[in-house]
């Protein structure tokens, strides 16, 4: 959690691009056509906007807490201050699973994209962990098949090494890279968003709201279609919470840190809705059915050029990189914060003497995900789904932390103070529970048996580490470390007020 050994090098632009780039990964290239088919050309953007509204409520809770406690670790700090040692470990450990699962997934997504740019580059068949060729479509990865080839896995490993290196040598370098690549995504996306309504056909917008027949459901057919889009929202918008993880390295007034978080969610919402509308007006029903990468196909149709589709796919590659890099930053900072508070082995809390990065935590994530491509596509989808549930758990505990701290620490300086904080915190808790319900048995997006094994295994592993650390250090050492930071919060608030006045 300590921010004394990490350099404050991120400005307003870098903080925004870090979170925004984390959210706009590869999924929008693949999923947009399915959204339009499920909910309609207007229903799909509307469902995304409704889902973003849920995330925005949760983001408001983050914004107040992050501005009040701009320390490395985000959720770890909030939950510890509000609910103590054990609750903080559960919240942060759950969030780390979400981050690491996305990092591992990106190591598979990168070679997957090359399938669309360089068909047939796979050489050296290794295995298929599923035991047979898979025929199911993975909407997130955008590919079919479960065979693992050596060259395919090597591309993912090379990407892991590069991203690990970027984060090892300094967050400023990683943030500059993030900003540059995110600008490329925005440029390509804006070209498509502007051109699609001009070159598209308004007749393709029908139906505006699609109806999905469902049996024994409380939802109407139109709402069922929108719900199918809403289910993917946690996966599409996770990433704004990277800002609290790196708050100690953000050189901004505390109030502005919360504003950057909310602005990144709003920007991602506009981007997703505009891209989805563009796909809806550019492609007819047959084209939507045939497209494996709908956004790239829409780009080709709009500009009547296969080269345009390749450019859009390259934007997807950029999205993979920005998401990969941002979650690498978030995961390593969460591990660093827990180790600093004596909840994980102490060597993970060391910072590099030259680069001022938590280099051991960075290397741990790199090592843990280096061989992820050898697991194949399907296994990594399990990690992403299990990680999504973990992220929702962390969201709930953050919203609960806001409620608890409003009661227990009413005088804590809050540079970004919500006017109706109790109501917003309670709403965030309820909405987080709703998102969590979607992954439970008998719900529309229930986790598979394999995904429950991953989630349960991760929690058991964490409990073992937590028990070892607690038996060695107890809770007193953690309390001392955390309270040493909080003791200075009023002085920090005064310094920020002086900086704002200047």
JSON list of N, CA and C in Angstrom, two decimals, residues 10 18 71-74 171 241-250 329-330 333:
[
{"chain": "A", "resi": 10, "resn": "UNK", "atom": "N", "xyz": [2.51, 9.71, -13.25]},
{"chain": "A", "resi": 10, "resn": "UNK", "atom": "CA", "xyz": [1.39, 9.67, -14.17]},
{"chain": "A", "resi": 10, "resn": "UNK", "atom": "C", "xyz": [0.58, 10.95, -14.09]},
{"chain": "A", "resi": 18, "resn": "UNK", "atom": "N", "xyz": [-4.82, 4.98, -19.26]},
{"chain": "A", "resi": 18, "resn": "UNK", "atom": "CA", "xyz": [-4.60, 3.70, -18.59]},
{"chain": "A", "resi": 18, "resn": "UNK", "atom": "C", "xyz": [-5.92, 2.97, -18.39]},
{"chain": "A", "resi": 71, "resn": "UNK", "atom": "N", "xyz": [-3.74, 5.61, -2.16]},
{"chain": "A", "resi": 71, "resn": "UNK", "atom": "CA", "xyz": [-2.59, 4.76, -1.87]},
{"chain": "A", "resi": 71, "resn": "UNK", "atom": "C", "xyz": [-2.57, 3.59, -2.85]},
{"chain": "A", "resi": 72, "resn": "UNK", "atom": "N", "xyz": [-1.40, 3.03, -3.02]},
{"chain": "A", "resi": 72, "resn": "UNK", "atom": "CA", "xyz": [-1.26, 1.87, -3.90]},
{"chain": "A", "resi": 72, "resn": "UNK", "atom": "C", "xyz": [-2.09, 0.71, -3.36]},
{"chain": "A", "resi": 73, "resn": "UNK", "atom": "N", "xyz": [-2.86, 0.09, -4.23]},
{"chain": "A", "resi": 73, "resn": "UNK", "atom": "CA", "xyz": [-3.60, -1.09, -3.83]},
{"chain": "A", "resi": 73, "resn": "UNK", "atom": "C", "xyz": [-5.10, -0.98, -3.97]},
{"chain": "A", "resi": 74, "resn": "UNK", "atom": "N", "xyz": [-5.64, 0.24, -4.05]},
{"chain": "A", "resi": 74, "resn": "UNK", "atom": "CA", "xyz": [-7.05, 0.42, -4.31]},
{"chain": "A", "resi": 74, "resn": "UNK", "atom": "C", "xyz": [-7.96, -0.33, -3.37]},
{"chain": "A", "resi": 171, "resn": "UNK", "atom": "N", "xyz": [6.57, 2.38, -14.77]},
{"chain": "A", "resi": 171, "resn": "UNK", "atom": "CA", "xyz": [5.17, 2.63, -15.15]},
{"chain": "A", "resi": 171, "resn": "UNK", "atom": "C", "xyz": [5.07, 3.79, -16.13]},
{"chain": "A", "resi": 241, "resn": "UNK", "atom": "N", "xyz": [-10.99, 0.29, -12.68]},
{"chain": "A", "resi": 241, "resn": "UNK", "atom": "CA", "xyz": [-10.47, 0.10, -11.33]},
{"chain": "A", "resi": 241, "resn": "UNK", "atom": "C", "xyz": [-8.94, -0.02, -11.30]},
{"chain": "A", "resi": 242, "resn": "UNK", "atom": "N", "xyz": [-8.31, 0.04, -12.46]},
{"chain": "A", "resi": 242, "resn": "UNK", "atom": "CA", "xyz": [-6.85, 0.06, -12.48]},
{"chain": "A", "resi": 242, "resn": "UNK", "atom": "C", "xyz": [-6.33, 1.38, -11.91]},
{"chain": "A", "resi": 243, "resn": "UNK", "atom": "N", "xyz": [-7.10, 2.46, -12.05]},
{"chain": "A", "resi": 243, "resn": "UNK", "atom": "CA", "xyz": [-6.68, 3.75, -11.52]},
{"chain": "A", "resi": 243, "resn": "UNK", "atom": "C", "xyz": [-6.45, 3.71, -10.01]},
{"chain": "A", "resi": 244, "resn": "UNK", "atom": "N", "xyz": [-7.39, 3.17, -9.20]},
{"chain": "A", "resi": 244, "resn": "UNK", "atom": "CA", "xyz": [-7.10, 3.07, -7.77]},
{"chain": "A", "resi": 244, "resn": "UNK", "atom": "C", "xyz": [-5.88, 2.22, -7.45]},
{"chain": "A", "resi": 245, "resn": "UNK", "atom": "N", "xyz": [-5.62, 1.18, -8.25]},
{"chain": "A", "resi": 245, "resn": "UNK", "atom": "CA", "xyz": [-4.46, 0.34, -7.99]},
{"chain": "A", "resi": 245, "resn": "UNK", "atom": "C", "xyz": [-3.16, 1.13, -8.12]},
{"chain": "A", "resi": 246, "resn": "UNK", "atom": "N", "xyz": [-3.13, 2.07, -9.03]},
{"chain": "A", "resi": 246, "resn": "UNK", "atom": "CA", "xyz": [-1.90, 2.85, -9.29]},
{"chain": "A", "resi": 246, "resn": "UNK", "atom": "C", "xyz": [-2.01, 4.28, -8.77]},
{"chain": "A", "resi": 247, "resn": "UNK", "atom": "N", "xyz": [-2.93, 4.52, -7.81]},
{"chain": "A", "resi": 247, "resn": "UNK", "atom": "CA", "xyz": [-3.20, 5.89, -7.36]},
{"chain": "A", "resi": 247, "resn": "UNK", "atom": "C", "xyz": [-1.96, 6.58, -6.80]},
{"chain": "A", "resi": 248, "resn": "UNK", "atom": "N", "xyz": [-1.08, 5.81, -6.14]},
{"chain": "A", "resi": 248, "resn": "UNK", "atom": "CA", "xyz": [0.10, 6.41, -5.53]},
{"chain": "A", "resi": 248, "resn": "UNK", "atom": "C", "xyz": [1.09, 6.91, -6.58]},
{"chain": "A", "resi": 249, "resn": "UNK", "atom": "N", "xyz": [0.92, 6.49, -7.84]},
{"chain": "A", "resi": 249, "resn": "UNK", "atom": "CA", "xyz": [1.82, 6.91, -8.90]},
{"chain": "A", "resi": 249, "resn": "UNK", "atom": "C", "xyz": [1.20, 7.95, -9.82]},
{"chain": "A", "resi": 250, "resn": "UNK", "atom": "N", "xyz": [0.00, 8.45, -9.43]},
{"chain": "A", "resi": 250, "resn": "UNK", "atom": "CA", "xyz": [-0.70, 9.45, -10.22]},
{"chain": "A", "resi": 250, "resn": "UNK", "atom": "C", "xyz": [-0.45, 10.82, -9.61]},
{"chain": "A", "resi": 329, "resn": "UNK", "atom": "N", "xyz": [-0.43, -3.84, -14.86]},
{"chain": "A", "resi": 329, "resn": "UNK", "atom": "CA", "xyz": [-0.16, -2.80, -13.87]},
{"chain": "A", "resi": 329, "resn": "UNK", "atom": "C", "xyz": [-1.04, -2.99, -12.64]},
{"chain": "A", "resi": 330, "resn": "UNK", "atom": "N", "xyz": [-2.34, -3.18, -12.86]},
{"chain": "A", "resi": 330, "resn": "UNK", "atom": "CA", "xyz": [-3.26, -3.33, -11.74]},
{"chain": "A", "resi": 330, "resn": "UNK", "atom": "C", "xyz": [-2.96, -4.54, -10.88]},
{"chain": "A", "resi": 333, "resn": "UNK", "atom": "N", "xyz": [0.35, -4.13, -8.80]},
{"chain": "A", "resi": 333, "resn": "UNK", "atom": "CA", "xyz": [0.20, -3.18, -7.69]},
{"chain": "A", "resi": 333, "resn": "UNK", "atom": "C", "xyz": [-0.64, -3.78, -6.56]}
]
